[in-house]
Coordinates of C-alpha atoms in Angstrom, one line a residue:
Chain A
M1 CA 18.7 86.0 -92.8
S2 CA 19.1 88.8 -95.0
G3 CA 21.3 91.9 -95.6
P4 CA 23.4 92.4 -98.4
G5 CA 26.9 92.0 -98.4
G6 CA 28.0 95.3 -99.0
G7 CA 27.8 98.3 -101.5
S8 CA 25.3 100.8 -101.9
G9 CA 22.3 100.5 -104.1
G10 CA 23.7 102.2 -107.0
G11 CA 26.7 100.3 -106.9
A12 CA 25.0 96.9 -107.1
A13 CA 25.7 94.9 -110.2
I14 CA 22.5 93.2 -109.9
R15 CA 19.5 94.2 -107.9
T16 CA 16.1 92.8 -107.7
D17 CA 13.0 93.8 -105.9
A18 CA 10.4 91.3 -105.1
L19 CA 11.1 89.8 -108.5
T20 CA 8.4 86.9 -109.1
K21 CA 8.0 84.6 -111.8
R22 CA 4.8 82.5 -112.2
F23 CA 4.3 79.8 -114.9
G24 CA 0.5 78.9 -114.6
A25 CA -0.4 78.1 -111.1
H26 CA 3.3 77.3 -110.3
T27 CA 5.7 79.9 -108.8
A28 CA 9.0 79.4 -110.0
V29 CA 10.6 82.7 -108.3
A30 CA 8.8 84.2 -105.5
G31 CA 9.6 87.7 -104.2
L32 CA 13.3 87.7 -104.8
D33 CA 15.4 90.5 -103.3
L34 CA 18.9 90.2 -104.5
E35 CA 21.9 92.5 -104.3
V36 CA 25.0 91.8 -105.9
P37 CA 27.7 94.1 -105.1
R38 CA 30.1 95.2 -107.9
G39 CA 33.3 93.2 -108.0
A40 CA 31.9 90.2 -105.9
V41 CA 32.0 86.8 -107.0
F42 CA 28.5 86.0 -106.0
G43 CA 27.5 82.2 -105.4
F44 CA 23.9 81.6 -106.3
L45 CA 23.0 78.3 -104.5
G46 CA 20.2 76.1 -104.5
P47 CA 19.0 72.6 -105.3
N48 CA 17.9 71.7 -108.8
G49 CA 14.4 73.1 -109.5
S50 CA 15.0 75.8 -107.0
G51 CA 14.4 78.7 -109.3
K52 CA 18.0 79.7 -110.0
T53 CA 17.9 79.3 -113.9
T54 CA 14.6 81.1 -114.2
T55 CA 16.0 84.2 -112.1
I56 CA 18.9 84.3 -114.5
R57 CA 16.7 84.0 -117.5
M58 CA 14.8 87.1 -116.1
L59 CA 18.0 89.1 -115.3
L60 CA 19.0 88.5 -119.0
G61 CA 15.8 89.5 -120.6
L62 CA 14.8 85.9 -121.9
V63 CA 11.9 85.7 -119.4
S64 CA 9.7 88.5 -118.4
P65 CA 9.0 88.9 -114.6
S66 CA 5.2 88.4 -113.5
A67 CA 6.0 90.9 -110.6
G68 CA 8.8 92.9 -109.1
R69 CA 11.6 94.8 -110.7
A70 CA 15.2 94.0 -111.5
E71 CA 18.2 96.1 -112.3
V72 CA 21.4 95.0 -114.0
L73 CA 24.4 97.3 -113.9
G74 CA 22.4 100.2 -112.8
E75 CA 19.8 99.8 -115.6
P76 CA 16.3 98.6 -115.4
I77 CA 15.6 95.2 -117.0
P78 CA 14.1 94.5 -119.5
D79 CA 13.8 98.0 -120.8
A80 CA 17.4 98.7 -121.1
L81 CA 18.5 95.3 -122.4
R82 CA 20.0 96.7 -125.5
R83 CA 22.3 98.8 -123.4
V84 CA 22.9 96.4 -120.6
L85 CA 23.5 93.0 -122.4
P86 CA 26.6 93.9 -124.5
R87 CA 28.3 94.6 -121.2
V88 CA 27.2 91.1 -119.8
G89 CA 28.6 87.7 -120.8
A90 CA 26.5 84.7 -119.8
L91 CA 26.4 81.0 -119.8
V92 CA 22.8 80.0 -119.3
E93 CA 21.5 76.5 -118.6
G94 CA 24.4 74.8 -120.5
P95 CA 26.2 75.3 -123.5
A96 CA 24.5 75.5 -126.9
F97 CA 26.1 75.6 -130.3
Y98 CA 25.5 74.7 -134.0
P99 CA 27.0 71.2 -134.1
F100 CA 27.8 71.5 -137.8
L101 CA 30.0 74.6 -137.3
S102 CA 33.5 74.6 -135.7
G103 CA 34.0 76.0 -132.3
R104 CA 35.6 79.2 -133.9
A105 CA 32.7 79.6 -136.4
N106 CA 30.3 79.3 -133.6
L107 CA 32.0 82.3 -131.6
E108 CA 32.2 84.4 -134.6
R109 CA 28.3 83.9 -135.2
L110 CA 27.6 84.7 -131.7
D111 CA 30.0 87.9 -131.8
T112 CA 28.3 88.8 -135.1
A113 CA 24.9 89.0 -133.5
D114 CA 26.1 91.6 -131.0
P115 CA 25.7 95.0 -133.0
L116 CA 28.2 96.7 -130.8
A117 CA 31.0 94.1 -131.2
P118 CA 33.6 95.6 -133.4
P119 CA 34.0 93.3 -136.6
R120 CA 37.7 94.3 -137.1
T121 CA 38.9 92.8 -134.1
R122 CA 36.6 89.7 -134.2
A123 CA 39.0 87.2 -135.4
A124 CA 41.5 88.2 -132.7
R125 CA 39.0 88.2 -129.8
V126 CA 37.7 84.9 -130.9
A127 CA 41.3 83.5 -130.9
A128 CA 42.1 85.0 -127.6
A129 CA 39.0 83.7 -125.9
L130 CA 39.7 80.3 -127.4
E131 CA 43.1 80.6 -126.0
R132 CA 41.9 81.7 -122.6
V133 CA 39.6 78.6 -122.0
G134 CA 42.3 76.4 -123.5
L135 CA 40.4 75.3 -126.7
S136 CA 42.9 76.7 -129.3
H137 CA 43.7 73.2 -130.4
A138 CA 40.1 72.5 -131.3
A139 CA 39.0 75.8 -132.8
R140 CA 38.6 74.3 -136.2
K141 CA 37.0 71.1 -135.1
R142 CA 33.2 70.9 -135.5
V143 CA 31.3 71.4 -132.2
H144 CA 29.5 68.0 -133.0
A145 CA 32.9 66.4 -132.2
Y146 CA 33.4 68.2 -128.7
S147 CA 33.0 66.5 -125.2
L148 CA 30.5 68.0 -122.8
G149 CA 33.5 69.7 -121.0
M150 CA 34.8 71.4 -124.3
K151 CA 31.4 72.7 -125.0
Q152 CA 31.0 74.0 -121.5
R153 CA 34.3 75.8 -122.0
L154 CA 33.3 77.0 -125.5
G155 CA 30.5 78.7 -123.7
L156 CA 32.7 80.4 -121.2
A157 CA 34.9 81.6 -124.2
A158 CA 31.7 83.1 -125.8
A159 CA 30.9 84.9 -122.5
I160 CA 34.3 86.4 -122.6
L161 CA 34.5 87.5 -126.1
L162 CA 34.4 91.2 -125.0
P163 CA 35.7 92.7 -121.7
R164 CA 32.6 92.3 -119.6
E165 CA 31.5 94.2 -116.4
L166 CA 29.3 91.2 -115.4
L167 CA 29.6 87.5 -116.0
V168 CA 26.3 85.4 -115.2
L169 CA 27.4 81.8 -115.1
D170 CA 24.7 79.2 -114.9
E171 CA 26.3 76.0 -113.6
P172 CA 29.7 76.6 -115.1
T173 CA 31.0 73.4 -113.9
N174 CA 28.5 70.8 -115.0
G175 CA 29.8 68.2 -117.1
L176 CA 33.5 69.0 -116.3
D177 CA 35.9 66.6 -114.8
P178 CA 37.8 67.6 -111.6
Q179 CA 40.6 69.1 -113.6
G180 CA 38.1 71.1 -115.8
T181 CA 36.3 72.2 -112.7
R182 CA 39.7 73.4 -111.3
E183 CA 40.4 75.2 -114.4
V184 CA 37.0 76.9 -114.6
R185 CA 37.5 78.0 -111.1
A186 CA 40.9 79.5 -111.8
L187 CA 39.4 81.0 -115.0
I188 CA 36.5 82.6 -112.8
R189 CA 39.0 83.8 -110.2
S190 CA 41.3 85.6 -112.8
L191 CA 38.3 87.3 -114.4
A192 CA 37.2 88.7 -111.1
D193 CA 40.6 89.7 -110.5
D194 CA 40.3 91.9 -113.6
G195 CA 37.4 93.5 -111.8
T196 CA 34.5 91.6 -113.3
T197 CA 31.5 90.8 -111.3
V198 CA 30.7 87.3 -111.4
F199 CA 27.4 85.8 -110.6
V200 CA 27.7 82.0 -110.5
S201 CA 25.1 79.5 -109.8
S202 CA 25.5 76.2 -108.6
H203 CA 23.8 73.2 -106.9
L204 CA 27.1 72.2 -105.7
L205 CA 28.0 74.2 -102.9
A206 CA 31.6 72.9 -102.6
E207 CA 32.3 73.9 -106.2
V208 CA 31.8 77.5 -105.7
E209 CA 32.4 77.8 -101.9
Q210 CA 36.3 78.3 -102.7
I211 CA 35.8 81.3 -105.1
C212 CA 32.8 83.2 -104.0
S213 CA 33.0 86.2 -101.6
H214 CA 29.2 86.5 -101.3
A215 CA 26.4 83.9 -101.6
A216 CA 22.7 83.4 -101.6
V217 CA 20.5 80.3 -101.1
L218 CA 17.5 79.8 -103.0
R219 CA 14.9 77.2 -101.9
A220 CA 11.6 76.6 -103.7
G221 CA 11.9 80.1 -105.5
R222 CA 12.4 81.9 -102.3
L223 CA 15.7 83.4 -100.9
V224 CA 16.6 81.8 -97.5
A225 CA 20.1 83.4 -97.2
Q226 CA 22.1 86.0 -98.7
A227 CA 25.3 87.4 -97.2
E228 CA 29.0 87.7 -97.6
L229 CA 30.6 84.4 -97.0
G230 CA 32.3 85.2 -93.6
A231 CA 28.9 86.5 -92.4
L232 CA 27.1 83.3 -93.4
R233 CA 29.7 81.3 -91.4
E234 CA 29.0 83.6 -88.5
G235 CA 26.9 82.0 -86.0
A236 CA 28.2 78.3 -87.1
R237 CA 28.7 76.1 -84.2
F238 CA 32.1 75.0 -83.4
R239 CA 32.3 71.1 -83.5
F240 CA 34.6 68.7 -82.0
E241 CA 35.2 65.1 -83.0
V242 CA 37.1 62.6 -81.4
R243 CA 37.8 59.0 -82.8
T244 CA 38.5 56.8 -80.0
P245 CA 37.8 53.4 -78.6
D246 CA 37.3 54.9 -75.0
A247 CA 34.0 56.7 -75.9
A248 CA 32.7 57.1 -72.2
E249 CA 36.2 58.8 -71.0
A250 CA 36.3 61.1 -74.0
A251 CA 32.5 62.3 -73.6
E252 CA 33.6 63.1 -69.9
V253 CA 36.4 65.1 -70.9
L254 CA 34.3 67.0 -73.6
R255 CA 31.5 67.8 -71.0
R256 CA 34.3 69.3 -68.9
F257 CA 34.9 71.8 -71.6
G258 CA 31.3 72.6 -72.0
V259 CA 30.9 70.6 -74.9
E260 CA 27.8 68.2 -75.0
P261 CA 28.7 65.0 -76.6
E262 CA 26.2 63.4 -79.0
P263 CA 26.4 59.9 -80.6
A264 CA 28.1 60.1 -84.0
G265 CA 28.9 56.6 -84.9
P266 CA 30.9 53.7 -83.5
G267 CA 34.2 54.7 -82.2
I268 CA 33.4 58.5 -82.7
V269 CA 32.5 61.1 -79.9
A270 CA 31.4 64.4 -81.2
G271 CA 30.2 67.6 -79.6
V272 CA 29.1 71.1 -80.4
A273 CA 30.5 74.0 -78.1
A274 CA 28.1 75.9 -76.3
H275 CA 29.0 79.3 -77.9
A276 CA 28.6 80.3 -81.5
L277 CA 31.6 81.8 -83.4
D278 CA 31.8 85.4 -84.3
G279 CA 32.6 86.4 -87.8
G280 CA 36.4 86.2 -87.3
G281 CA 37.0 82.9 -88.9
A282 CA 36.0 79.3 -89.0
D283 CA 39.4 77.7 -88.3
R284 CA 40.2 79.3 -85.1
P285 CA 37.8 79.9 -81.9
A286 CA 37.7 83.6 -81.0
H287 CA 35.1 83.3 -78.4
D288 CA 35.7 82.8 -74.8
G289 CA 33.1 80.1 -74.6
V290 CA 35.0 77.9 -77.1
P291 CA 37.9 75.9 -75.7
P292 CA 41.2 75.9 -77.6
P293 CA 41.4 72.6 -79.4
E294 CA 45.0 71.9 -78.3
A295 CA 43.9 72.1 -74.7
V296 CA 41.0 69.5 -75.2
V297 CA 43.7 67.2 -77.0
A298 CA 45.8 67.8 -73.9
A299 CA 43.0 66.7 -71.6
L300 CA 42.0 63.9 -73.5
V301 CA 45.3 62.4 -73.4
A302 CA 46.0 63.2 -69.8
A303 CA 42.6 61.3 -69.2
G304 CA 44.0 58.2 -70.7
V305 CA 41.7 58.5 -73.8
R306 CA 43.1 56.8 -76.8
V307 CA 43.0 59.4 -79.3
R308 CA 43.1 58.1 -82.9
G309 CA 41.7 61.0 -84.5
F310 CA 40.6 64.5 -83.6
S311 CA 39.1 67.4 -85.4
A312 CA 37.7 70.8 -84.6
G313 CA 36.4 73.5 -86.5
A314 CA 33.1 75.0 -87.9
G315 CA 31.1 72.8 -90.0
S316 CA 31.4 73.2 -93.6
L317 CA 29.5 75.9 -95.3
E318 CA 27.1 73.2 -96.7
E319 CA 26.3 71.9 -93.2
R320 CA 25.6 75.6 -92.4
F321 CA 23.3 75.9 -95.3
V322 CA 21.5 72.6 -94.1
E323 CA 21.1 74.2 -90.9
L324 CA 19.7 77.2 -92.7
T325 CA 17.5 75.7 -95.0
G326 CA 16.4 73.1 -92.6
E327 CA 16.9 70.3 -95.3
G328 CA 19.8 68.6 -97.4
F329 CA 21.1 70.6 -100.1
D330 CA 20.6 68.2 -103.1
V331 CA 16.8 67.8 -102.4
A332 CA 14.8 69.4 -105.0
G333 CA 12.7 72.4 -103.7
Chain B
M1 CA 41.0 96.8 -126.3
S2 CA 39.4 98.9 -123.8
R3 CA 35.8 99.0 -122.7
A4 CA 35.2 102.3 -124.0
E5 CA 36.4 101.2 -127.7
A6 CA 34.2 98.1 -127.4
G7 CA 30.9 99.4 -126.0
A8 CA 30.4 103.2 -125.6
E9 CA 31.2 104.1 -129.2
P10 CA 27.7 104.0 -130.9
R11 CA 27.8 102.1 -134.0
P12 CA 25.4 102.4 -136.8
A13 CA 23.1 99.3 -136.8
G14 CA 22.6 98.9 -140.6
P15 CA 26.1 97.3 -141.4
A16 CA 26.1 95.2 -138.3
T17 CA 22.5 93.7 -139.1
L18 CA 23.9 93.2 -142.8
R19 CA 26.7 91.2 -141.2
L20 CA 24.2 89.2 -139.2
L21 CA 22.3 88.3 -142.2
G22 CA 25.5 87.3 -143.9
S23 CA 26.1 84.9 -140.9
E24 CA 22.7 83.6 -141.2
L25 CA 23.1 82.8 -145.0
G26 CA 26.3 81.4 -144.1
I27 CA 24.7 78.9 -141.8
L28 CA 21.7 78.3 -144.1
F29 CA 23.7 77.7 -147.2
R30 CA 26.5 75.7 -145.4
R31 CA 23.9 73.2 -144.1
W32 CA 23.8 69.7 -145.8
R33 CA 20.0 70.0 -145.6
T34 CA 19.8 73.0 -147.7
W35 CA 22.0 71.4 -150.5
A36 CA 19.9 68.4 -150.4
M37 CA 16.8 70.3 -150.9
F38 CA 18.2 72.3 -153.8
G39 CA 19.6 68.9 -155.2
A40 CA 16.2 67.4 -155.1
L41 CA 14.6 70.5 -156.8
A42 CA 17.2 70.2 -159.5
A43 CA 16.7 66.5 -159.8
V44 CA 12.9 67.0 -160.9
P45 CA 13.7 68.6 -164.3
V46 CA 16.6 65.9 -164.8
L47 CA 13.9 63.3 -164.2
I48 CA 11.2 64.8 -166.5
G49 CA 13.8 65.2 -169.3
L50 CA 15.1 61.6 -169.0
A51 CA 11.6 60.3 -168.9
V52 CA 10.5 62.2 -172.0
R53 CA 13.7 61.7 -173.9
F54 CA 13.9 57.8 -173.4
S55 CA 10.1 56.9 -173.3
G56 CA 10.2 56.8 -177.0
R57 CA 6.6 58.1 -177.2
P58 CA 6.1 61.6 -178.0
P59 CA 4.0 63.4 -175.5
S60 CA 0.3 63.2 -176.0
G61 CA -0.9 66.3 -174.5
R62 CA -1.8 64.7 -171.2
G63 CA 0.5 65.0 -167.9
P64 CA 2.0 68.4 -166.9
A65 CA 1.6 71.6 -168.8
F66 CA 3.8 72.2 -171.6
L67 CA 5.2 68.7 -171.6
N68 CA 4.5 68.4 -175.4
Q69 CA 6.7 71.5 -175.9
V70 CA 9.7 69.8 -174.3
T71 CA 11.0 67.8 -177.5
E72 CA 11.1 70.8 -179.7
N73 CA 12.7 73.2 -177.2
G74 CA 14.8 71.9 -174.2
L75 CA 14.1 75.2 -172.2
F76 CA 10.7 73.9 -171.8
V77 CA 12.0 71.2 -169.4
G78 CA 12.5 74.1 -166.8
V79 CA 9.1 75.4 -167.4
V80 CA 7.4 72.0 -166.8
A81 CA 9.6 71.3 -163.7
L82 CA 8.7 74.6 -162.3
V83 CA 5.0 74.0 -162.8
V84 CA 5.4 70.6 -161.3
C85 CA 7.1 71.7 -158.3
T86 CA 4.9 74.7 -157.6
P87 CA 2.0 73.0 -155.8
L88 CA 4.0 70.7 -153.4
F89 CA 7.7 70.5 -153.9
L90 CA 8.8 74.2 -153.6
P91 CA 6.3 75.1 -150.8
L92 CA 7.7 72.1 -148.9
T93 CA 11.3 73.3 -149.1
V94 CA 10.1 76.9 -147.9
S95 CA 8.1 75.3 -145.1
V96 CA 11.3 73.5 -143.9
V97 CA 13.4 76.7 -144.0
S98 CA 10.8 79.0 -142.6
G99 CA 9.6 76.6 -140.0
D100 CA 13.0 76.1 -138.7
T101 CA 13.9 80.0 -138.5
I102 CA 13.1 80.5 -134.8
A103 CA 12.2 77.0 -133.6
G104 CA 15.4 75.5 -135.0
E105 CA 17.4 77.9 -132.9
A106 CA 15.3 77.2 -129.9
S107 CA 15.6 73.4 -130.1
L108 CA 19.7 73.9 -130.4
G109 CA 19.5 76.2 -127.4
T110 CA 21.3 78.9 -129.6
L111 CA 18.3 81.1 -129.4
R112 CA 18.9 82.2 -126.0
Y113 CA 22.6 82.8 -126.9
L114 CA 21.8 84.8 -129.9
L115 CA 19.3 87.0 -127.7
V116 CA 21.7 87.4 -124.9
A117 CA 24.5 88.5 -127.3
P118 CA 22.3 90.6 -127.7
A119 CA 20.9 90.0 -131.3
G120 CA 17.6 91.9 -130.6
R121 CA 14.4 90.1 -131.1
V122 CA 13.1 92.2 -133.7
R123 CA 16.5 92.2 -135.6
L124 CA 16.8 88.6 -135.4
L125 CA 13.1 88.3 -136.8
A126 CA 13.9 90.5 -139.6
V127 CA 17.3 88.8 -140.3
K128 CA 15.4 85.3 -140.3
Y129 CA 12.7 86.5 -142.6
A130 CA 15.3 88.3 -145.2
S131 CA 17.2 84.8 -145.2
T132 CA 14.1 82.8 -145.9
A133 CA 13.2 85.2 -148.7
L134 CA 16.6 84.6 -150.3
F135 CA 16.0 80.9 -150.1
C136 CA 12.6 81.7 -151.7
V137 CA 14.5 83.2 -154.7
A138 CA 17.2 80.3 -154.8
A139 CA 14.7 77.4 -154.7
P140 CA 13.0 78.1 -158.1
L141 CA 16.3 79.0 -159.5
A142 CA 17.5 75.5 -158.7
V143 CA 14.6 74.0 -160.6
V144 CA 15.1 76.3 -163.5
L145 CA 18.9 76.0 -163.6
G146 CA 18.7 72.1 -163.3
G147 CA 15.9 72.2 -166.0
T148 CA 18.0 74.4 -168.4
A149 CA 20.9 72.3 -167.9
T150 CA 19.0 69.0 -168.7
G151 CA 17.3 70.8 -171.6
L152 CA 20.5 71.6 -173.1
V153 CA 22.0 68.1 -173.0
L154 CA 18.8 66.1 -174.1
F155 CA 16.9 68.3 -176.6
P156 CA 17.6 70.7 -179.3
L157 CA 17.5 74.4 -178.5
G158 CA 15.1 75.9 -181.1
Q159 CA 12.5 78.5 -181.3
A160 CA 10.1 78.5 -178.5
T161 CA 6.4 78.9 -179.5
L162 CA 4.3 80.9 -176.7
L163 CA 0.8 80.1 -175.6
S164 CA -0.4 83.1 -177.7
G165 CA 1.3 81.5 -180.9
A166 CA 4.3 84.1 -180.9
V167 CA 7.6 82.6 -181.6
I168 CA 10.6 83.8 -179.6
G169 CA 14.3 83.0 -179.7
P170 CA 16.4 80.8 -177.2
G171 CA 18.0 83.9 -175.3
E172 CA 14.5 85.6 -174.8
A173 CA 13.0 82.1 -173.7
F174 CA 15.6 82.0 -171.0
G175 CA 15.0 85.2 -170.0
R176 CA 11.2 84.3 -169.5
L177 CA 12.2 81.3 -167.8
L178 CA 14.2 83.5 -165.2
L179 CA 11.2 85.7 -164.9
M180 CA 9.0 82.7 -164.2
A181 CA 11.4 81.7 -161.2
G182 CA 11.3 85.3 -159.8
Y183 CA 7.4 85.0 -160.2
S184 CA 7.6 81.7 -158.2
A185 CA 9.9 83.4 -155.5
V186 CA 7.3 86.2 -155.0
S187 CA 4.6 83.4 -154.7
L188 CA 6.4 82.0 -151.8
L189 CA 7.1 85.0 -149.8
G190 CA 3.5 84.7 -148.0
L191 CA 4.2 81.2 -147.1
A192 CA 7.6 82.1 -145.7
A193 CA 6.0 84.5 -143.2
I194 CA 3.4 82.0 -142.4
G195 CA 6.4 79.7 -141.5
L196 CA 8.1 82.2 -139.6
F197 CA 5.1 82.9 -137.5
A198 CA 4.6 79.1 -137.1
S199 CA 8.2 79.0 -135.9
T200 CA 7.9 81.5 -133.2
L201 CA 4.9 79.2 -131.6
T202 CA 7.0 76.0 -130.9
G203 CA 10.5 74.9 -129.8
V204 CA 10.1 71.9 -132.3
P205 CA 11.1 72.8 -135.7
V206 CA 9.5 69.8 -137.2
G207 CA 6.1 71.0 -136.0
A208 CA 6.3 74.2 -137.4
M209 CA 7.6 72.7 -140.7
A210 CA 4.9 70.4 -141.0
A211 CA 2.2 73.2 -140.0
T212 CA 3.5 75.3 -142.6
A213 CA 3.4 72.8 -145.4
V214 CA -0.1 71.5 -144.3
L215 CA -1.4 75.0 -144.7
A216 CA 0.1 75.2 -148.2
V217 CA -1.8 72.1 -149.1
V218 CA -5.2 73.1 -147.5
S219 CA -5.0 76.4 -149.1
Q220 CA -4.7 74.8 -152.7
I221 CA -7.5 72.1 -151.7
L222 CA -9.7 75.2 -150.8
G223 CA -8.7 76.8 -154.1
A224 CA -10.0 73.6 -155.9
L225 CA -13.4 73.9 -154.5
D226 CA -15.8 75.7 -156.7
Q227 CA -18.2 76.2 -153.7
L228 CA -15.7 78.5 -152.3
E229 CA -15.2 80.7 -155.2
W230 CA -15.5 83.9 -153.0
L231 CA -12.7 82.9 -150.9
H232 CA -10.3 82.0 -153.8
P233 CA -8.7 85.6 -154.5
W234 CA -7.8 85.7 -150.8
L235 CA -5.9 82.3 -150.7
F236 CA -2.1 82.9 -150.9
T237 CA -1.9 79.9 -153.3
H238 CA -4.3 81.6 -155.6
H239 CA -1.9 82.7 -158.0
W240 CA 0.8 80.3 -157.8
L241 CA 0.2 78.6 -161.3
G242 CA -0.1 82.1 -162.9
L243 CA 3.5 81.4 -164.1
A244 CA 2.1 80.6 -167.5
D245 CA 1.5 84.5 -167.9
F246 CA 5.2 84.7 -168.8
L247 CA 4.5 82.6 -172.0
R248 CA 2.3 85.0 -173.6
E249 CA 3.3 87.7 -175.8
P250 CA 3.1 90.4 -174.6
V251 CA 3.8 89.3 -171.0
A252 CA 0.5 89.5 -168.8
W253 CA 1.8 91.5 -165.9
D254 CA -1.7 91.6 -164.0
S255 CA -1.1 88.2 -162.4
L256 CA 2.3 89.3 -161.2
G257 CA 0.9 92.5 -159.8
Q258 CA -2.0 90.8 -158.0
N259 CA 0.1 88.1 -156.9
A260 CA 2.8 90.6 -155.4
L261 CA 0.1 92.5 -153.7
L262 CA -1.5 89.4 -152.1
Q263 CA 1.9 88.1 -151.0
A264 CA 2.9 91.5 -149.5
G265 CA -0.4 91.4 -147.5
Y266 CA 0.1 87.9 -146.2
A267 CA 3.9 88.6 -145.4
A268 CA 2.8 91.8 -143.4
F269 CA 0.1 90.0 -141.5
F270 CA 2.1 87.1 -140.4
A271 CA 5.3 89.1 -139.9
A272 CA 3.3 91.3 -137.6
L273 CA 1.8 88.0 -135.7
A274 CA 5.3 86.7 -135.5
Y275 CA 6.6 90.0 -134.0
G276 CA 3.8 90.2 -131.6
R277 CA 4.5 86.6 -130.6
F278 CA 8.3 86.6 -130.7
T279 CA 8.6 89.9 -128.8
T280 CA 6.6 88.9 -125.8
K281 CA 7.5 85.2 -125.6
D282 CA 9.2 83.8 -122.6
I283 CA 12.5 82.0 -123.9
L284 CA 12.6 78.9 -121.9
A285 CA 14.5 76.6 -124.6

């Protein structure tokens, strides 16, 4: 599966060309061709150990590529790092701070490290960033006393000390409780609404699925899929599932609609429509070959099947990725 | 604030780098560890002073150099303490600070964030060395000030008899003491660069600290072996005990000049190694 989601080469926020990183005999990233359009919220997905963080480290100039090229915001990396990095906010492999300094002092320290950050507005920008991630109350507390979730949010605050064109966020929801995860998602969404391109990595697809416009999947250092989310869903099979004690009758009805039933557990009959979906959407079958769910339910009831549960729709994106990668998502590559 | 204000406007790098140095010093001198080291250094003259004052026996001429002068002039407590601290205690504290420079940031994980900020690798290295150099100034000062305070409390403040037999007043004696602290600071600059280089080699700060301290000791052992006399002028520890030259009248400046040249050579060499290593290193911590 290939093909960038959109945007011409010059407009890409991130573009890599056969980017490769070898550590001795181990190839962490192999010939990566990535294209992240400006304005996108780009989900960079893959199991732990698949090369996501190494890729991010190369994009930020922390690690030099063994082969291939990378461009960030239209400038070559690592040659133009000094010009590029002030325009990029980043969270790399978890937050890291001086435990003996307060949250605010930590942010001031990082801001001081950027020679382009205006010192006059430093205090105000630090306060605003803390406010935006909901840490104003803990600004004076030493980071030593922060929970992992608070550190994660402080890391996000550090990434948005200045208005950025690109945010590179490595596992931003790691260590957050469900409420914190929702807040981070909302924050990313609001940053994206400001026009910031967001490149967010995760090993948990469900966490980013709701906010991404594009996604790429990495497995064992190789790109296995890269596209707009809608396009990724395209080709997904439409699936029906009926919960009923009358399995035989239900299977018979499904077969009449061209849906081949398969065993799916006790009291469940499931089947996949013969035709694939087009890109129109996952909720509604747009193809002639896909029967309308309401017609299937009516037929089931008419046939005397005791319907206790019914669902119809394209599988989750996660199932789609398993289909693409040929293995479970949480398996290390 | 608009993007243009924040980024496009070119800013002179000088003041920004000074501010980063300020932030670096703020962190170094706000750490409990740094003050513990200053405290330990300042405690050495206190111990010496108490031992001499309350042992009841006049110093016999054995023991650390100048110990017999202490009872006549309190300022000599600082001199003795500086001589006592020079072989191990002072280099140990400088090893801790210099070995921590890069490796410490790496182990905290803050190194990647500083570089992404972007601090710039060369700029960060320069700031780290500058802050370590300032520590090299502060550490002997802690010994000298601790010694002066102890001396003033426990002993009379009289004329000081120099090695050459000349006698100077307390004011000039204190000036000489400060000069000796400065000499000590210069002596430590080479070691600070060695520690900086060691710090770029590892993500484990204790390893870099230990390696640096071991080198300081090894260099002094080599310096004590007569068979290696040809090597001695090249050892960075060779002039460390040249402190005594400030107790001559007139002051023998040769030692300071040679020492400064040697330390500058070591600093340049190891700073270059640190630069070569750090600017090409993959930051994986």
